[in-house]
Short mmCIF file of C-alpha atoms and ligand atoms in Angstrom, two decimals:
data_model
loop_
_atom_site.label_atom_id
_atom_site.label_comp_id
_atom_site.label_asym_id
_atom_site.label_seq_id
_atom_site.Cartn_x
_atom_site.Cartn_y
_atom_site.Cartn_z
CA MET A 5 0.09 0.05 -0.19
CA ARG A 6 1.07 3.74 -0.45
CA ILE A 7 0.16 5.73 2.45
CA GLY A 8 0.41 9.35 2.51
CA ILE A 9 0.39 11.71 5.59
CA LEU A 10 -0.92 15.03 4.97
CA SER A 11 1.01 17.49 7.22
CA PHE A 12 -0.38 21.25 7.44
CA LYS A 13 2.53 22.39 9.27
CA ALA A 14 4.40 25.50 7.64
CA ILE A 15 6.69 24.37 5.17
CA SER A 16 9.41 26.16 7.26
CA LYS A 17 8.74 23.77 10.23
CA VAL A 18 9.62 20.21 10.55
CA ALA A 19 6.67 17.69 10.58
CA SER A 20 5.23 16.90 13.90
CA LYS A 21 6.26 13.91 15.94
CA GLU A 22 2.98 12.10 15.16
CA GLU A 23 3.60 12.52 11.38
CA VAL A 24 6.78 11.19 11.50
CA ARG A 25 5.81 8.29 13.77
CA LEU A 26 2.95 7.34 11.54
CA LYS A 27 5.26 7.25 8.53
CA LYS A 28 7.63 4.88 10.54
CA VAL A 29 4.82 2.47 11.66
CA ALA A 30 3.64 2.26 7.96
CA LYS A 31 7.03 1.69 6.76
CA ALA A 32 7.88 -1.03 9.32
CA LYS A 33 4.83 -2.90 8.25
CA GLY A 34 6.18 -2.94 4.74
CA HIS A 35 4.13 -0.11 3.10
CA THR A 36 5.32 2.87 1.13
CA ALA A 37 4.89 5.92 3.24
CA ARG A 38 5.57 9.52 2.94
CA ILE A 39 4.67 12.84 4.52
CA PHE A 40 3.15 15.31 2.19
CA ARG A 41 3.07 19.06 3.11
CA SER A 42 0.06 21.06 2.28
CA GLY A 43 1.97 24.27 1.29
CA ARG A 44 3.70 22.16 -1.66
CA PHE A 45 0.51 21.40 -3.48
CA GLN A 46 -0.75 23.32 -6.33
CA LEU A 47 -4.40 23.16 -7.71
CA VAL A 48 -5.02 23.61 -11.27
CA TYR A 49 -8.10 24.24 -13.10
CA ASP A 50 -7.15 24.47 -16.89
CA GLY A 51 -9.77 22.01 -18.34
CA THR A 52 -7.04 19.37 -18.48
CA ALA A 53 -6.70 16.44 -15.87
CA ARG A 54 -3.78 18.06 -13.89
CA ARG A 55 -5.84 19.25 -11.10
CA LEU A 56 -3.66 18.26 -8.22
CA LEU A 57 0.05 18.87 -8.37
CA TYR A 58 2.81 18.54 -5.68
CA ASP A 59 5.95 20.57 -6.31
CA GLY A 60 4.67 21.23 -9.70
CA LYS A 61 4.38 17.34 -10.68
CA LEU A 62 1.48 15.25 -11.01
CA PHE A 63 0.29 13.98 -7.53
CA PRO A 64 1.47 10.47 -7.35
CA LYS A 65 -1.07 7.53 -6.77
CA TYR A 66 -1.56 6.98 -3.25
CA ASP A 67 -4.04 4.48 -1.69
CA VAL A 68 -4.97 6.39 1.28
CA ILE A 69 -4.12 9.83 2.95
CA ILE A 70 -4.22 10.53 6.71
CA SER A 71 -4.91 14.06 7.04
CA ARG A 72 -3.39 16.12 10.17
CA VAL A 73 -5.08 19.31 10.06
CA SER A 74 -3.18 21.68 12.58
CA VAL A 75 -4.45 25.04 11.08
CA LEU A 76 -6.52 27.18 13.20
CA ARG A 77 -7.62 29.86 10.90
CA ASP A 78 -9.76 29.86 7.50
CA ILE A 79 -10.00 26.17 7.90
CA ASP A 80 -12.30 25.82 4.94
CA LEU A 81 -9.76 27.61 2.57
CA ASN A 82 -6.81 25.89 4.16
CA ILE A 83 -7.97 22.32 3.86
CA SER A 84 -9.60 22.82 0.50
CA ILE A 85 -6.83 20.31 -0.98
CA ILE A 86 -8.57 17.54 1.28
CA LYS A 87 -11.92 18.30 -0.66
CA GLN A 88 -10.03 18.17 -4.03
CA MET A 89 -8.55 14.76 -3.17
CA GLU A 90 -12.14 13.29 -2.19
CA MET A 91 -13.25 14.74 -5.45
CA MET A 92 -10.73 12.83 -7.39
CA GLY A 93 -11.61 9.60 -5.55
CA ILE A 94 -8.44 9.34 -3.30
CA PRO A 95 -9.40 7.92 0.27
CA VAL A 96 -8.71 10.54 3.10
CA ILE A 97 -9.15 10.09 6.68
CA ASN A 98 -10.11 12.53 8.17
CA ARG A 99 -12.29 14.22 5.52
CA TYR A 100 -13.12 17.71 4.63
CA THR A 101 -16.65 18.18 6.13
CA PRO A 102 -15.87 16.43 9.43
CA VAL A 103 -12.89 18.37 10.07
CA ILE A 104 -14.72 21.54 9.58
CA LYS A 105 -17.22 20.62 12.00
CA ALA A 106 -14.80 19.33 14.54
CA LYS A 107 -12.73 22.62 14.24
CA ASN A 108 -15.51 24.63 15.63
CA LYS A 109 -16.54 24.23 18.93
CA LEU A 110 -19.92 25.75 18.48
CA LYS A 111 -20.78 23.56 15.49
CA SER A 112 -19.78 20.37 17.40
CA MET A 113 -21.80 21.20 20.36
CA GLN A 114 -24.81 21.69 17.91
CA ILE A 115 -24.28 18.10 16.70
CA MET A 116 -23.64 16.61 20.05
CA ASP A 117 -26.73 18.16 21.55
CA HIS A 118 -28.72 17.17 18.56
CA TYR A 119 -27.68 13.52 19.06
CA ASN A 120 -28.25 13.66 22.80
CA ILE A 121 -24.58 13.30 23.70
CA PRO A 122 -24.02 14.85 27.14
CA ILE A 123 -22.17 18.31 27.05
CA PRO A 124 -21.70 20.97 29.77
CA LYS A 125 -24.25 23.39 29.84
CA THR A 126 -23.34 26.22 27.35
CA ALA A 127 -24.77 29.56 26.24
CA VAL A 128 -23.82 31.35 23.19
CA ILE A 129 -24.08 34.99 23.30
CA ARG A 130 -23.26 37.98 20.96
CA SER A 131 -23.26 40.66 23.28
CA THR A 132 -22.56 41.71 27.05
CA LYS A 133 -25.99 42.43 27.22
CA PHE A 134 -26.97 38.87 27.76
CA VAL A 135 -24.44 38.07 30.47
CA ASP A 136 -27.20 37.53 33.07
CA LEU A 137 -29.04 35.28 30.99
CA ALA A 138 -26.01 33.15 29.98
CA VAL A 139 -24.79 33.08 33.63
CA LYS A 140 -28.27 31.84 34.83
CA SER A 141 -28.65 29.27 32.07
CA VAL A 142 -25.42 27.41 32.81
CA GLY A 143 -25.99 27.45 36.53
CA GLY A 144 -24.25 30.45 37.87
CA LEU A 145 -20.77 31.60 38.66
CA PRO A 146 -17.84 30.64 38.07
CA VAL A 147 -18.31 30.20 34.44
CA ILE A 148 -15.82 29.25 31.53
CA ILE A 149 -15.80 31.44 28.54
CA LYS A 150 -14.26 30.16 25.29
CA SER A 151 -13.92 30.97 21.65
CA PRO A 152 -15.55 28.45 18.80
CA PHE A 153 -11.88 28.35 17.55
CA GLY A 154 -9.52 27.82 20.22
CA SER A 155 -7.14 25.05 20.57
CA TYR A 156 -4.32 24.04 23.15
CA GLY A 157 -6.22 25.94 25.74
CA VAL A 158 -5.69 29.27 24.52
CA GLY A 159 -8.68 31.61 24.94
CA VAL A 160 -10.43 29.26 27.33
CA THR A 161 -11.05 31.40 30.64
CA ILE A 162 -12.65 31.23 33.76
CA ALA A 163 -14.82 34.14 35.15
CA GLU A 164 -15.52 34.48 38.76
CA SER A 165 -17.67 37.48 38.58
CA LYS A 166 -20.00 39.06 35.84
CA ARG A 167 -17.96 42.11 35.92
CA GLY A 168 -14.89 39.84 35.05
CA LEU A 169 -16.93 38.00 32.43
CA LYS A 170 -17.97 41.29 30.76
CA SER A 171 -14.45 42.44 30.58
CA MET A 172 -13.33 39.26 28.79
CA MET A 173 -15.93 39.76 26.14
CA ASP A 174 -13.97 41.92 23.67
CA TRP A 175 -11.13 39.70 22.62
CA GLU A 176 -12.46 38.50 19.29
CA ASN A 177 -13.74 40.09 16.43
CA THR A 178 -16.18 37.19 15.79
CA ASN A 179 -18.18 38.52 18.68
CA MET A 180 -19.30 35.02 19.39
CA TYR A 181 -18.96 33.99 23.16
CA MET A 182 -19.37 30.39 24.45
CA ILE A 183 -20.18 30.63 28.00
CA GLN A 184 -19.98 27.27 29.87
CA GLU A 185 -20.74 25.78 33.04
CA PHE A 186 -17.50 25.19 35.00
CA VAL A 187 -17.26 21.30 35.65
CA LYS A 188 -15.67 21.92 39.10
CA PHE A 189 -16.31 18.19 40.08
CA SER A 190 -13.57 16.95 37.56
CA LYS A 191 -10.76 18.91 39.59
CA GLY A 192 -8.74 20.14 36.66
CA LYS A 193 -8.49 16.48 35.25
CA ASP A 194 -9.88 15.28 32.05
CA ILE A 195 -9.96 12.12 29.88
CA ARG A 196 -8.49 11.96 26.28
CA VAL A 197 -10.27 9.01 24.52
CA PHE A 198 -8.45 8.16 21.43
CA VAL A 199 -11.12 6.59 18.85
CA VAL A 200 -10.21 4.98 15.65
CA GLY A 201 -12.78 3.37 13.10
CA GLY A 202 -15.31 3.39 15.93
CA LYS A 203 -13.14 1.68 18.52
CA VAL A 204 -11.56 3.11 21.66
CA VAL A 205 -7.76 2.29 21.16
CA GLY A 206 -6.24 4.27 23.87
CA THR A 207 -7.23 6.49 26.79
CA MET A 208 -5.25 8.82 29.15
CA MET A 209 -6.05 11.00 32.19
CA ARG A 210 -4.80 14.56 31.91
CA SER A 211 -4.26 16.45 35.00
CA ALA A 212 -3.82 20.40 35.12
CA GLY A 213 -0.70 21.62 36.50
CA ARG A 214 -0.68 23.71 40.02
CA GLY A 215 -3.02 27.02 39.91
CA GLU A 216 -4.35 25.95 36.49
CA PHE A 217 -7.81 24.58 35.69
CA ARG A 218 -6.91 23.76 31.89
CA SER A 219 -5.36 20.17 31.59
CA ASN A 220 -3.90 20.68 28.23
CA ILE A 221 -0.56 18.98 27.96
CA GLU A 222 0.85 22.26 26.29
CA LEU A 223 -0.08 24.15 29.43
CA GLY A 224 1.82 21.87 31.60
CA GLY A 225 -0.92 19.21 32.11
CA LYS A 226 0.56 15.71 33.04
CA GLY A 227 -0.80 12.45 31.63
CA SER A 228 -1.52 9.18 33.37
CA LYS A 229 -3.10 5.88 32.77
CA VAL A 230 -6.89 5.70 33.34
CA GLU A 231 -9.73 2.99 32.97
CA ILE A 232 -12.80 4.45 31.56
CA THR A 233 -16.30 3.02 31.90
CA GLU A 234 -18.49 1.52 29.39
CA GLU A 235 -20.60 4.82 29.35
CA GLU A 236 -17.84 6.80 28.80
CA LYS A 237 -16.66 4.60 25.93
CA ASP A 238 -20.14 4.69 24.50
CA ILE A 239 -20.23 8.51 24.55
CA ALA A 240 -16.68 8.86 23.16
CA ILE A 241 -17.69 6.56 20.16
CA LYS A 242 -21.20 8.15 19.64
CA ALA A 243 -19.46 11.65 19.45
CA VAL A 244 -16.99 10.63 16.88
CA GLN A 245 -19.88 9.01 14.64
CA ALA A 246 -21.97 12.06 15.23
CA LEU A 247 -19.08 14.24 13.53
CA ASP A 248 -18.62 11.67 10.97
CA LEU A 249 -14.93 11.47 11.74
CA GLU A 250 -12.76 8.25 11.04
CA TYR A 251 -10.35 9.02 13.95
CA ALA A 252 -10.44 11.57 16.79
CA GLY A 253 -9.46 12.45 20.22
CA VAL A 254 -12.53 12.97 22.57
CA ASP A 255 -11.84 15.21 25.83
CA ILE A 256 -14.36 13.98 28.42
CA LEU A 257 -14.94 15.74 31.92
CA ARG A 258 -16.22 13.52 34.80
CA SER A 259 -19.18 15.84 36.08
CA LYS A 260 -21.35 15.27 39.13
CA GLU A 261 -24.02 14.00 36.74
CA GLY A 262 -21.70 11.92 34.75
CA PRO A 263 -19.52 12.13 31.95
CA VAL A 264 -19.84 15.18 29.44
CA VAL A 265 -18.04 15.68 26.16
CA LEU A 266 -15.91 18.78 25.99
CA GLU A 267 -14.42 18.63 22.70
CA ILE A 268 -13.60 16.30 19.67
CA ASN A 269 -10.18 16.91 17.92
CA ALA A 270 -10.03 15.79 14.39
CA ASN A 271 -6.31 16.18 14.53
CA PRO A 272 -5.47 14.49 18.01
CA GLY A 273 -2.04 14.53 19.28
CA PHE A 274 -0.78 11.05 20.66
CA LYS A 275 2.93 11.52 21.49
CA ALA A 276 1.78 12.44 25.07
CA LEU A 277 -0.85 9.58 25.26
CA GLU A 278 1.76 7.15 23.93
CA GLN A 279 4.65 8.28 26.03
CA TYR A 280 2.44 8.39 29.38
CA THR A 281 0.46 5.20 29.10
CA GLY A 282 2.65 3.02 26.92
CA ILE A 283 -0.45 2.49 24.76
CA ASP A 284 0.33 2.29 20.86
CA VAL A 285 -2.19 4.30 19.04
CA ALA A 286 -0.14 4.74 15.71
CA THR A 287 -0.38 1.09 14.81
CA PRO A 288 -4.10 0.80 14.85
CA LEU A 289 -4.44 4.15 13.13
CA ILE A 290 -2.14 2.69 10.11
CA ASP A 291 -4.21 -0.64 10.38
CA PHE A 292 -7.36 1.17 10.03
CA ALA A 293 -6.08 3.34 7.16
CA ILE A 294 -5.27 0.31 5.23
CA GLU A 295 -8.63 -1.28 5.77
CA TYR A 296 -10.53 2.01 4.80
CA ALA A 297 -8.23 2.13 1.53
CA GLU A 298 -9.42 -1.27 0.93
CA SER A 299 -12.99 -0.73 1.33
CA LYS A 300 -12.90 2.16 -0.99
CA LYS A 301 -10.86 0.75 -3.83
CA PRO A 302 -13.70 0.39 -6.23
CA LEU A 303 -14.07 4.32 -6.13
CA PHE A 304 -10.50 5.14 -6.65
CA TYR A 305 -9.72 6.86 -9.65
CA GLY A 306 -6.50 8.44 -8.80
CA ASN A 307 -5.18 11.82 -10.11
CA GLY A 308 -6.78 13.00 -13.38
CA GLY A 309 -9.00 10.02 -13.58
N1 ADP E 421 -16.52 23.79 31.04
C1 ADP E 421 -15.38 23.46 31.69
N2 ADP E 421 -15.21 22.98 33.05
C2 ADP E 421 -14.14 22.60 33.49
N3 ADP E 421 -12.87 22.79 32.83
C3 ADP E 421 -13.00 23.05 31.45
C4 ADP E 421 -14.35 23.56 31.02
N4 ADP E 421 -14.01 23.88 29.60
C5 ADP E 421 -12.53 23.54 29.43
N5 ADP E 421 -11.84 23.20 30.70
C6 ADP E 421 -10.60 22.87 30.86
O1 ADP E 421 -9.87 23.60 29.86
C7 ADP E 421 -8.98 22.73 28.94
C8 ADP E 421 -9.22 23.32 27.46
O2 ADP E 421 -10.57 23.53 27.03
P1 ADP E 421 -11.01 23.03 25.71
O3 ADP E 421 -12.49 23.62 25.58
O4 ADP E 421 -10.73 21.60 25.47
O5 ADP E 421 -10.29 24.07 24.71
P2 ADP E 421 -9.10 23.55 23.61
O6 ADP E 421 -9.45 23.35 22.37
O7 ADP E 421 -8.23 24.95 23.61
O8 ADP E 421 -8.25 22.41 24.42
C9 ADP E 421 -9.88 21.53 28.99
O9 ADP E 421 -9.11 20.46 28.64
C10 ADP E 421 -10.26 21.52 30.48
O10 ADP E 421 -9.16 21.05 31.43
MG1 MG E 422 -9.01 20.59 24.49
#
């Protein structure tokens, strides 16, 4: 098999640890594997079949592409190359539309709520006029305020007072504020559930550092092994299916009322998970990519076909 890993990191930066690890695992299994960099693609619409070029040459025939969308802004534009691959019949995981849904916290909340997947109480407001309503709807202070497009914990803040909350509501030109119930019960811990092809392949507990409520590893959070319940497994799998992703990292908080899904990452890091828990998630991801490619074979026309 020819397995491509599609990296969205700036060309000036090296590929991520995860991208390199996926390539190594695929190669060790005897496959051809290569990391492609999104900035080196060209799209050409000139009435011929040369639509997708890489460094000016026809994009070679690959059996499956694993996308690693790390961009945070103008997602739909930045990942149009994924759409192009899909239109040409190249199997890609994760796909264009599910990635766009997952990168937008508001969109993913809407979908999860629609499918009755438990989420923290959330109110979305566009003006400080509705702060009272929002705080009341999510059960009172303190509350969490976040932007629909944050990542790595950036832009996730806690407000202890309404005055504080109002002063935080000017940081973004989107004027879209997600006010969320602060799930205190979880005590700065959350659970990362790594789902591939509808199965849980790895789990990790993340604990926030001292004086921090956010458990992101990038902010000093520490990982550890954790056993999750059948209910938690079930919720994580349902969340990934609701967004139509082939693989994802689901963040779950243990609230007083039971597990709630915080977010679904369409480009989940797994370096920390593998290091802290010793669980190999790269191998099941590569195995699934191969299985996926095989199931899509009749549809595959390749470049220009
Ligand atoms: N409603 C909440 N209650 C308690 N902790 C939260 C809440 N929302 C976020 N956090 C903490 O902040 C971290 C980052 O929030 P998250 O919504 O996952 O944003 P990001 O996409 O930036 O990681 C979470 O991993 C969790 O530890
Ligand atoms: Mg997160």
